[in-house]
Amino acid sequence: MSKKQWLPRLSSALSRAYCSSSASSSSSSTSFPLKHVTKSNFESALAELRTHVRAADFVAIDLEMTGVISAPWRESFEFDRFDVRYLKVKDSVEKFAVVQFGVCPFRWDSQRQSFIARPHNFFVFPREELLSGGPSHEFLCQTSSLEFLAKYQFDFNTCIREGISYLSRGQEDEALRRLTLHDKRLSDLSNNSEDGEGTPLPNLTDVLFINRMKDKLSKWRSGLLQTTKNDTSQCHDTSTDSKQQFQTVFFKMRPAVSLSGFTSHQLNLIRMVTKQHFNDLVYIRVCGENSWSEQLVVYTDAESDKALLLTEVKNEYHRDAEKKIKAAIGFRHVIDLLSSEKKFIVGHNCFLDIAHVYSKFLGPLPSTAEEFVSSLNKHFPCIVDTKILLNSSHLLQKRMKKASTSLSSAYLLLCRQITLGVDNGSNSGSCPSVKVEVEMDDTRSTDWNSGAKHEAGYDAFMTGCIFAQACQHLGIDFNQHSPSPLNLALNENLEKHINRLYLSWINSNIIDLVTGKQIDPVGSNSRPSQRFSKIVFENVVLIWRFPSKLKAREIKECICKVFGPTSVASVFRVDESAVLVHFSKPEFVSDFLLLKETLEGSNDVISTVHPLSGILDRGKTCAADYETYKEICRSPVSRALLADSADDVVGLGWRRKKTMDLVGEGHRGDEGRTSVDEEEEYESSGSCSSRDVVEVEEMRATHM
């Protein structure tokens, strides 16, 4: 071989060797071992997950949704009372869909001194699996949420085409109830020998059709009774159309005629003819894959044979329908697994997640927070929120250096050794990092590239790692109960943090999942700065449809001119169409509403030049107490502006009723009013300060 021939080949070989070496080096850190689950591999994945969940010490979860708020005024505000905040969460849950569900069981391995995590990423889609005749599932999509998902490469095609459908327990019960009613209807039809008798025939066309069907069925039946084989041809009509509509077949070893090309009304007439004129013929509807696919008239030898056939058809339909209902349960099998095993559930800022779990897979959300937690506790007795854990523990706050407690920030700060794949012993801190290994398909790994942030399975994994690390810092000894499962629910270091969730994603309201009551946050990081003095909600009035040019400060000034300079503690602008006015005393509420009605009912000069005339805008402005605001939030109506929603909810007769209520209470006068030391007002074209915007984005980063 000449020099010119082997030099290029040597160069090419060296190049390939270098590339291979580089690829081998770069692949030393593999991609994150996350198990993606769709409807195609759901059954096998569920079987594996059952084993892993039953052996787990805790299970971390995370959800991705199509949106968070259905209207700007549905955001959680400082002026929202505890029960109102629950109603806003309820509205969000009922309007938006879950499209991805992360489940990550964690088990402590005492021999390897590490947690074994098995992260699963389920694509979920509310597909209509049971054709009940009703409308398909509907849900809202918030454009910002979809953009957020797309930014992090969410696979919408996989979600819609391959997403796992589901039935809630309530939907399953309803489907079984409809099946029972169907069975009863079939029994009633088979037992009612007088079916169709006495029913007036609507027109001559039906009479002619019935006579023709009676004649055809009679000829077909007679053909069956002939002794020669050729006589069976009598059951067929010579016309092409008739052959297409009447075809002799066998059904359950019995001769039958298959009916096709008839309308539903014509089929009902055929059923009536069969019932009234042929004792040995039975009209049967056979259910196909998606709906009733075949209509048959079957010949039976005797009454006992007819009864046996009807029982066989009924039982077969019932078995097939039950099978379809069980198959339609879909992803709810995962929720049933977590519930039946009473597993310790870990989430991050997860009240919205838990509410979605209840609504989508258990049943409709109750109307109050107290009813909700009472029912929830039966299914999930132990839930811990890592955000509350980080904010409530002074030790963890010190470790976090009072940084943001968002999911990604907490993971980077507390789980640095996990993210870098560094061995436990190399930690330079006073408290060693908990080692976490990820296992998928019987292969364990401690060295991987970072997963896809805001993918539910990976976020669930991060949540579990944060919890494990937090437990380590709180002094929990994982080896204490080994090799038995860790009973974290009884650990005294965790006990005060269990079953406490943030009710709102931007405020500090904490709900006790045992009592359903609001509890005060613990820890300096749990108390966001308050813009307003303590709010007394019975002192609050909702005003909407005032002139759009009015600012919050101007509204306050107008009211103070009438009721005194200290009568208004603060004014909160909900959106461009509505404000919440916080009076200093409860009697100002009834005084203001009554005076408003009086001025609007008068056409004299005084009402025109009255200080409130600038707000009332010649009767166009509306006002109501805080309970009315609560009812607006309770309503499913979510127009872009609160004023439009309020008009739909309150209705036309609300003013008269409100006036009568106020007159009944009586006018209390102006005496006895004291000054308010601290007067505050808030004015904005939106509803959140810059700090709140950061918190909202943090919430969306957690949940979206």
XYZ file of C-alpha atoms in Angstrom, residues 7-21:
15
model
C -1.974 8.088 5.606
C -5.600 9.152 5.041
C -6.821 5.844 6.489
C -4.622 6.248 9.580
C -5.906 9.770 10.044
C -9.490 8.592 9.776
C -8.914 5.774 12.278
C -7.298 8.136 14.796
C -10.178 10.550 14.354
C -12.730 7.819 15.054
C -10.790 6.684 18.109
C -10.669 10.240 19.474
C -14.403 10.750 18.931
C -15.151 7.423 20.593
C -12.995 8.362 23.584
